[in-house]
């Protein structure tokens, strides 16, 4: 179950049917939505409890098209839901799910009254609402992130979709695709037990692959780069990294506005930023 303070939003929709509440968990792994002609027929959420998948109950009926959203556990998590509910029939017409990586949907018909449930610096850990033959209303439980871990950045622009890998024991590997810009970046981390965890790929295919594998006693300390406008888009054009042993890069083209994070002695234990088909911003979390 989720620990700490929980903030609940909703439920959004009507008062028909009967109430349901899945409770709270560590995070969400998967969402199964049956979408009717003009309403959400049912929803079922697969949660996580200490690394094990736990299926919540199915809410509503399943005589409709199934849409399944499978998150890249454990690095991807839900940060908001939005949609529309009907004033006439008081049911949920449409749902859009947003993770720290991307948006899923919309599922259903975007008509009626729009709603959104979101908490800055938090993740969804449970759902609740009302159900009958359809999903009459829906709400979420959100746990705020702890803010004790210092971070830097993100450096770059506000374009693209926000992403956040979270924090780990250390960075194990960097996978960078670059040419005239940074097309994408992906990290492999060590969890608290020293096991590898592969983060999501931020950006799209393109460029030349460069893989940096750190030694077991090697840690990232800082990074730098350039960002600038290319084809009417502001993009990260170059990146370089400094560990306690050596320098990696630069990758890409050093052209545009320079940014640099000077090491304060703390090791980098996670990354966050923004991306679309290219990397548009990057920041990091430190262990002190």
mmCIF file of C-alpha atoms in Angstrom:
data_model
loop_
_atom_site.group_PDB
_atom_site.id
_atom_site.type_symbol
_atom_site.label_atom_id
_atom_site.label_comp_id
_atom_site.label_asym_id
_atom_site.label_seq_id
_atom_site.Cartn_x
_atom_site.Cartn_y
_atom_site.Cartn_z
ATOM 1 C CA UNK A 1 0.000 0.000 0.000
ATOM 2 C CA UNK A 2 1.065 3.578 -0.590
ATOM 3 C CA UNK A 3 2.641 5.364 2.345
ATOM 4 C CA UNK A 4 2.354 8.959 3.481
ATOM 5 C CA UNK A 5 -0.205 11.603 2.665
ATOM 6 C CA UNK A 6 -2.831 10.773 0.020
ATOM 7 C CA UNK A 7 -4.732 13.429 -1.929
ATOM 8 C CA UNK A 8 -7.996 12.390 -3.612
ATOM 9 C CA UNK A 9 -9.609 14.055 -6.638
ATOM 10 C CA UNK A 10 -13.205 13.453 -7.730
ATOM 11 C CA UNK A 11 -15.133 11.444 -8.447
ATOM 12 C CA UNK A 12 -16.117 13.184 -11.708
ATOM 13 C CA UNK A 13 -19.412 12.164 -13.307
ATOM 14 C CA UNK A 14 -22.873 11.244 -12.072
ATOM 15 C CA UNK A 15 -24.460 9.760 -8.955
ATOM 16 C CA UNK A 16 -25.887 6.618 -10.563
ATOM 17 C CA UNK A 17 -24.984 3.056 -9.700
ATOM 18 C CA UNK A 18 -23.070 2.277 -6.516
ATOM 19 C CA UNK A 19 -19.760 3.492 -5.157
ATOM 20 C CA UNK A 20 -16.463 1.613 -5.433
ATOM 21 C CA UNK A 21 -12.961 2.247 -4.135
ATOM 22 C CA UNK A 22 -9.884 0.206 -5.032
ATOM 23 C CA UNK A 23 -7.872 1.762 -2.227
ATOM 24 C CA UNK A 24 -4.202 2.749 -2.581
ATOM 25 C CA UNK A 25 -1.117 0.855 -3.741
ATOM 26 C CA UNK A 26 2.526 1.499 -4.600
ATOM 27 C CA UNK A 27 1.756 2.447 -8.195
ATOM 28 C CA UNK A 28 -0.310 1.554 -11.287
ATOM 29 C CA UNK A 29 0.965 -1.048 -13.762
ATOM 30 C CA UNK A 30 -1.880 -1.422 -16.277
ATOM 31 C CA UNK A 31 -5.334 -0.038 -17.105
ATOM 32 C CA UNK A 32 -8.003 -1.946 -19.051
ATOM 33 C CA UNK A 33 -10.849 0.178 -20.431
ATOM 34 C CA UNK A 34 -13.917 -1.085 -22.308
ATOM 35 C CA UNK A 35 -15.067 1.778 -24.537
ATOM 36 C CA UNK A 36 -18.663 1.932 -25.775
ATOM 37 C CA UNK A 37 -20.217 4.097 -28.473
ATOM 38 C CA UNK A 38 -20.467 7.173 -26.289
ATOM 39 C CA UNK A 39 -19.440 6.128 -22.764
ATOM 40 C CA UNK A 40 -16.857 4.212 -20.779
ATOM 41 C CA UNK A 41 -18.408 0.797 -20.168
ATOM 42 C CA UNK A 42 -15.876 -0.476 -17.649
ATOM 43 C CA UNK A 43 -12.439 0.000 -16.158
ATOM 44 C CA UNK A 44 -10.071 -2.352 -14.352
ATOM 45 C CA UNK A 45 -6.676 -1.390 -12.946
ATOM 46 C CA UNK A 46 -3.654 -3.598 -12.281
ATOM 47 C CA UNK A 47 -1.656 -2.192 -9.363
ATOM 48 C CA UNK A 48 1.714 -2.931 -7.795
ATOM 49 C CA UNK A 49 2.372 -4.042 -4.229
ATOM 50 C CA UNK A 50 6.072 -4.406 -3.412
ATOM 51 C CA UNK A 51 6.953 -5.602 -6.915
ATOM 52 C CA UNK A 52 3.938 -7.883 -7.389
ATOM 53 C CA UNK A 53 1.025 -7.183 -9.763
ATOM 54 C CA UNK A 54 -2.372 -7.050 -8.057
ATOM 55 C CA UNK A 55 -5.611 -6.886 -10.077
ATOM 56 C CA UNK A 56 -8.331 -4.529 -8.915
ATOM 57 C CA UNK A 57 -11.995 -5.395 -9.464
ATOM 58 C CA UNK A 58 -13.671 -4.731 -12.815
ATOM 59 C CA UNK A 59 -16.039 -1.749 -12.554
ATOM 60 C CA UNK A 60 -18.906 -1.694 -15.077
ATOM 61 C CA UNK A 61 -19.659 -4.135 -17.906
ATOM 62 C CA UNK A 62 -17.368 -5.465 -20.631
ATOM 63 C CA UNK A 63 -19.585 -5.518 -23.736
ATOM 64 C CA UNK A 64 -17.430 -3.030 -25.626
ATOM 65 C CA UNK A 65 -14.034 -2.526 -27.289
ATOM 66 C CA UNK A 66 -11.112 -3.201 -24.968
ATOM 67 C CA UNK A 67 -8.262 -0.673 -24.749
ATOM 68 C CA UNK A 68 -5.249 -1.726 -22.666
ATOM 69 C CA UNK A 69 -2.568 0.665 -21.406
ATOM 70 C CA UNK A 70 0.509 -1.141 -20.075
ATOM 71 C CA UNK A 71 2.993 1.134 -18.310
ATOM 72 C CA UNK A 72 6.734 0.513 -18.399
ATOM 73 C CA UNK A 73 6.986 -0.510 -14.738
ATOM 74 C CA UNK A 74 8.813 0.588 -12.629
ATOM 75 C CA UNK A 75 10.061 3.739 -14.376
ATOM 76 C CA UNK A 76 6.703 4.827 -15.842
ATOM 77 C CA UNK A 77 3.792 5.886 -13.645
ATOM 78 C CA UNK A 78 0.480 7.743 -14.001
ATOM 79 C CA UNK A 79 0.438 11.437 -13.137
ATOM 80 C CA UNK A 80 -3.087 12.459 -14.221
ATOM 81 C CA UNK A 81 -6.415 11.467 -15.732
ATOM 82 C CA UNK A 82 -8.730 13.732 -17.698
ATOM 83 C CA UNK A 83 -11.859 13.329 -19.745
ATOM 84 C CA UNK A 84 -15.497 14.265 -20.194
ATOM 85 C CA UNK A 85 -18.703 13.340 -18.399
ATOM 86 C CA UNK A 86 -22.213 13.751 -19.748
ATOM 87 C CA UNK A 87 -24.557 16.260 -18.144
ATOM 88 C CA UNK A 88 -27.591 14.476 -19.634
ATOM 89 C CA UNK A 89 -26.870 10.882 -18.626
ATOM 90 C CA UNK A 90 -24.309 11.585 -15.853
ATOM 91 C CA UNK A 91 -21.777 9.001 -17.032
ATOM 92 C CA UNK A 92 -18.107 9.149 -18.036
ATOM 93 C CA UNK A 93 -17.914 9.650 -21.822
ATOM 94 C CA UNK A 94 -14.163 9.774 -22.328
ATOM 95 C CA UNK A 95 -10.848 9.163 -20.546
ATOM 96 C CA UNK A 96 -7.279 10.269 -21.263
ATOM 97 C CA UNK A 97 -4.400 8.918 -19.180
ATOM 98 C CA UNK A 98 -1.089 10.726 -18.777
ATOM 99 C CA UNK A 99 2.098 9.186 -17.440
ATOM 100 C CA UNK A 100 5.487 10.745 -16.751
ATOM 101 C CA UNK A 101 6.413 9.556 -20.260
ATOM 102 C CA UNK A 102 3.408 10.087 -22.553
ATOM 103 C CA UNK A 103 -0.355 10.446 -22.983
ATOM 104 C CA UNK A 104 -2.742 7.564 -23.740
ATOM 105 C CA UNK A 105 -6.084 8.203 -25.399
ATOM 106 C CA UNK A 106 -8.505 9.836 -25.599
ATOM 107 C CA UNK A 107 -10.711 6.756 -25.215
ATOM 108 C CA UNK A 108 -14.373 7.508 -25.916
ATOM 109 C CA UNK A 109 -16.169 10.639 -27.113
ATOM 110 C CA UNK A 110 -14.869 14.085 -26.114
ATOM 111 C CA UNK A 111 -18.220 15.678 -25.325
ATOM 112 C CA UNK A 112 -19.878 17.035 -22.203
ATOM 113 C CA UNK A 113 -18.111 18.603 -19.231
ATOM 114 C CA UNK A 114 -14.336 18.288 -19.133
ATOM 115 C CA UNK A 115 -12.530 17.258 -15.946
ATOM 116 C CA UNK A 116 -8.922 16.692 -14.934
ATOM 117 C CA UNK A 117 -7.274 15.215 -11.847
ATOM 118 C CA UNK A 118 -3.632 16.152 -11.371
ATOM 119 C CA UNK A 119 -1.231 17.023 -8.569
ATOM 120 C CA UNK A 120 2.106 18.633 -9.340
ATOM 121 C CA UNK A 121 4.929 16.303 -8.248
ATOM 122 C CA UNK A 122 2.745 13.289 -7.511
ATOM 123 C CA UNK A 123 1.646 9.930 -8.921
ATOM 124 C CA UNK A 124 -1.664 8.072 -9.042
ATOM 125 C CA UNK A 125 -1.783 5.132 -6.635
ATOM 126 C CA UNK A 126 -5.488 4.225 -6.686
ATOM 127 C CA UNK A 127 -8.893 4.751 -8.315
ATOM 128 C CA UNK A 128 -12.463 5.107 -7.026
ATOM 129 C CA UNK A 129 -15.880 6.161 -8.336
ATOM 130 C CA UNK A 130 -19.385 4.890 -9.072
ATOM 131 C CA UNK A 131 -20.502 2.071 -11.342
ATOM 132 C CA UNK A 132 -23.584 0.393 -12.758
ATOM 133 C CA UNK A 133 -23.778 -0.972 -16.278
ATOM 134 C CA UNK A 134 -21.260 1.743 -17.158
ATOM 135 C CA UNK A 135 -18.676 3.869 -15.320
ATOM 136 C CA UNK A 136 -20.863 6.596 -13.785
ATOM 137 C CA UNK A 137 -17.995 8.528 -12.215
ATOM 138 C CA UNK A 138 -14.282 8.224 -11.592
ATOM 139 C CA UNK A 139 -11.679 9.687 -9.243
ATOM 140 C CA UNK A 140 -8.081 9.033 -8.238
ATOM 141 C CA UNK A 141 -5.876 8.841 -5.166
ATOM 142 C CA UNK A 142 -2.524 10.586 -5.623
ATOM 143 C CA UNK A 143 0.532 10.443 -3.400
ATOM 144 C CA UNK A 144 2.849 13.483 -3.433
ATOM 145 C CA UNK A 145 6.513 12.887 -4.155
ATOM 146 C CA UNK A 146 9.020 13.374 -1.377
ATOM 147 C CA UNK A 147 11.058 16.503 -2.053
ATOM 148 C CA UNK A 148 14.107 15.600 0.036
ATOM 149 C CA UNK A 149 16.166 14.559 -3.001
ATOM 150 C CA UNK A 150 17.884 17.623 -4.546
ATOM 151 C CA UNK A 151 17.646 18.075 -8.288
ATOM 152 C CA UNK A 152 19.102 20.290 -11.000
ATOM 153 C CA UNK A 153 17.464 21.490 -14.206
ATOM 154 C CA UNK A 154 15.873 20.623 -16.448
ATOM 155 C CA UNK A 155 18.045 22.555 -18.911
ATOM 156 C CA UNK A 156 16.638 23.218 -22.373
ATOM 157 C CA UNK A 157 13.124 24.206 -23.392
ATOM 158 C CA UNK A 158 9.524 23.637 -22.297
ATOM 159 C CA UNK A 159 8.612 21.900 -25.551
ATOM 160 C CA UNK A 160 7.556 18.269 -25.684
ATOM 161 C CA UNK A 161 6.260 15.875 -23.022
ATOM 162 C CA UNK A 162 7.577 15.835 -19.465
ATOM 163 C CA UNK A 163 9.316 12.647 -18.286
ATOM 164 C CA UNK A 164 10.829 11.558 -14.991
ATOM 165 C CA UNK A 165 12.785 8.352 -14.395
ATOM 166 C CA UNK A 166 12.744 8.786 -10.608
ATOM 167 C CA UNK A 167 15.698 7.985 -8.330
ATOM 168 C CA UNK A 168 17.874 4.895 -7.890
ATOM 169 C CA UNK A 169 21.104 3.769 -6.240
ATOM 170 C CA UNK A 170 23.246 4.863 -9.208
ATOM 171 C CA UNK A 171 23.398 5.172 -12.992
ATOM 172 C CA UNK A 172 24.777 2.028 -14.637
ATOM 173 C CA UNK A 173 24.542 2.750 -18.373
ATOM 174 C CA UNK A 174 23.714 5.572 -20.825
ATOM 175 C CA UNK A 175 22.358 4.968 -24.329
ATOM 176 C CA UNK A 176 22.497 8.111 -26.476
ATOM 177 C CA UNK A 177 21.329 8.470 -30.079
ATOM 178 C CA UNK A 178 22.804 11.565 -31.672
ATOM 179 C CA UNK A 179 23.838 13.235 -34.924
ATOM 180 C CA UNK A 180 23.228 16.916 -35.464
ATOM 181 C CA UNK A 181 20.964 16.828 -32.357
ATOM 182 C CA UNK A 182 20.303 14.474 -29.432
ATOM 183 C CA UNK A 183 17.616 12.253 -30.930
ATOM 184 C CA UNK A 184 16.990 10.278 -27.765
ATOM 185 C CA UNK A 185 18.467 9.160 -24.465
ATOM 186 C CA UNK A 186 17.895 6.164 -22.206
ATOM 187 C CA UNK A 187 19.392 5.146 -18.872
ATOM 188 C CA UNK A 188 19.955 1.874 -17.061
ATOM 189 C CA UNK A 189 20.015 2.262 -13.283
ATOM 190 C CA UNK A 190 20.914 0.108 -10.281
ATOM 191 C CA UNK A 191 18.085 -0.373 -7.790
ATOM 192 C CA UNK A 192 18.752 -0.508 -4.047
ATOM 193 C CA UNK A 193 19.730 -4.175 -4.349
ATOM 194 C CA UNK A 194 22.121 -3.561 -7.244
ATOM 195 C CA UNK A 195 19.784 -5.034 -9.883
ATOM 196 C CA UNK A 196 19.540 -3.300 -13.289
ATOM 197 C CA UNK A 197 16.414 -1.251 -14.105
ATOM 198 C CA UNK A 198 16.051 0.005 -17.674
ATOM 199 C CA UNK A 199 14.344 3.378 -17.979
ATOM 200 C CA UNK A 200 12.122 4.429 -20.858
ATOM 201 C CA UNK A 201 13.598 5.811 -24.063
ATOM 202 C CA UNK A 202 13.146 9.596 -24.222
ATOM 203 C CA UNK A 203 12.923 10.800 -27.807
ATOM 204 C CA UNK A 204 12.582 8.838 -31.056
ATOM 205 C CA UNK A 205 14.673 6.677 -33.371
ATOM 206 C CA UNK A 206 17.421 8.377 -35.315
ATOM 207 C CA UNK A 207 21.089 9.271 -35.119
ATOM 208 C CA UNK A 208 24.016 7.072 -34.156
ATOM 209 C CA UNK A 209 23.906 4.929 -31.038
ATOM 210 C CA UNK A 210 26.512 5.617 -28.346
ATOM 211 C CA UNK A 211 26.520 3.351 -25.287
ATOM 212 C CA UNK A 212 28.361 4.280 -22.099
ATOM 213 C CA UNK A 213 28.768 1.503 -19.516
ATOM 214 C CA UNK A 214 30.041 2.665 -16.147
ATOM 215 C CA UNK A 215 32.344 0.548 -13.990
ATOM 216 C CA UNK A 216 30.901 -0.902 -10.775
ATOM 217 C CA UNK A 217 32.827 1.692 -8.741
ATOM 218 C CA UNK A 218 32.101 4.560 -11.177
ATOM 219 C CA UNK A 219 29.498 7.277 -10.620
ATOM 220 C CA UNK A 220 28.184 10.176 -12.680
ATOM 221 C CA UNK A 221 28.971 13.558 -11.156
ATOM 222 C CA UNK A 222 27.843 16.194 -13.674
ATOM 223 C CA UNK A 223 26.825 16.916 -17.274
ATOM 224 C CA UNK A 224 26.767 19.769 -19.776
ATOM 225 C CA UNK A 225 25.470 20.485 -23.250
ATOM 226 C CA UNK A 226 24.011 22.884 -25.812
ATOM 227 C CA UNK A 227 20.460 23.562 -26.949
ATOM 228 C CA UNK A 228 19.251 25.599 -29.907
ATOM 229 C CA UNK A 229 16.600 26.013 -32.573
ATOM 230 C CA UNK A 230 16.588 23.590 -35.486
ATOM 231 C CA UNK A 231 13.712 23.472 -38.011
ATOM 232 C CA UNK A 232 11.675 25.852 -35.812
ATOM 233 C CA UNK A 233 12.112 23.572 -32.772
ATOM 234 C CA UNK A 234 14.361 24.137 -29.746
ATOM 235 C CA UNK A 235 16.260 20.882 -29.171
ATOM 236 C CA UNK A 236 19.136 19.596 -27.046
ATOM 237 C CA UNK A 237 21.973 19.569 -29.593
ATOM 238 C CA UNK A 238 24.815 18.182 -27.515
ATOM 239 C CA UNK A 239 25.519 16.366 -24.240
ATOM 240 C CA UNK A 240 28.634 15.466 -22.275
ATOM 241 C CA UNK A 241 29.000 13.632 -18.950
ATOM 242 C CA UNK A 242 31.627 13.589 -16.192
ATOM 243 C CA UNK A 243 32.139 10.626 -13.864
ATOM 244 C CA UNK A 244 34.561 10.131 -10.990
ATOM 245 C CA UNK A 245 36.883 8.429 -13.530
ATOM 246 C CA UNK A 246 36.545 10.065 -16.953
ATOM 247 C CA UNK A 247 34.704 12.328 -19.414
ATOM 248 C CA UNK A 248 32.159 10.948 -21.915
ATOM 249 C CA UNK A 249 31.323 12.895 -25.041
ATOM 250 C CA UNK A 250 30.448 15.361 -26.249
ATOM 251 C CA UNK A 251 27.680 13.628 -28.215
ATOM 252 C CA UNK A 252 25.945 15.660 -30.932
ATOM 253 C CA UNK A 253 26.904 19.133 -32.138
ATOM 254 C CA UNK A 254 28.148 21.818 -29.720
ATOM 255 C CA UNK A 255 26.152 24.722 -31.139
ATOM 256 C CA UNK A 256 23.628 27.089 -29.557
ATOM 257 C CA UNK A 257 23.134 28.054 -25.908
ATOM 258 C CA UNK A 258 25.443 26.270 -23.491
ATOM 259 C CA UNK A 259 24.297 24.875 -20.136
ATOM 260 C CA UNK A 260 26.402 23.181 -17.506
ATOM 261 C CA UNK A 261 25.841 21.562 -14.138
ATOM 262 C CA UNK A 262 28.941 21.813 -11.977
ATOM 263 C CA UNK A 263 29.461 18.878 -9.627
ATOM 264 C CA UNK A 264 28.733 19.559 -5.957
ATOM 265 C CA UNK A 265 30.136 16.198 -4.856
ATOM 266 C CA UNK A 266 26.805 14.425 -5.068
ATOM 267 C CA UNK A 267 26.360 11.450 -7.377
ATOM 268 C CA UNK A 268 23.634 11.536 -10.032
ATOM 269 C CA UNK A 269 20.971 8.937 -9.151
ATOM 270 C CA UNK A 270 18.262 9.715 -11.702
ATOM 271 C CA UNK A 271 17.260 11.901 -14.633
ATOM 272 C CA UNK A 272 14.205 13.901 -15.689
ATOM 273 C CA UNK A 273 13.391 16.217 -18.575
ATOM 274 C CA UNK A 274 11.218 16.701 -21.667
ATOM 275 C CA UNK A 275 11.101 15.132 -25.136
ATOM 276 C CA UNK A 276 9.080 14.632 -28.310
ATOM 277 C CA UNK A 277 10.756 13.176 -31.388
ATOM 278 C CA UNK A 278 13.983 14.683 -30.009
ATOM 279 C CA UNK A 279 15.298 15.406 -26.513
ATOM 280 C CA UNK A 280 14.252 18.945 -25.541
ATOM 281 C CA UNK A 281 15.332 19.236 -21.883
ATOM 282 C CA UNK A 282 17.295 17.282 -19.280
ATOM 283 C CA UNK A 283 17.843 17.483 -15.532
ATOM 284 C CA UNK A 284 19.119 15.175 -12.787
ATOM 285 C CA UNK A 285 18.583 14.039 -9.194
ATOM 286 C CA UNK A 286 21.507 13.929 -6.724
ATOM 287 C CA UNK A 287 22.132 11.716 -3.718
ATOM 288 C CA UNK A 288 23.079 14.722 -1.576
#
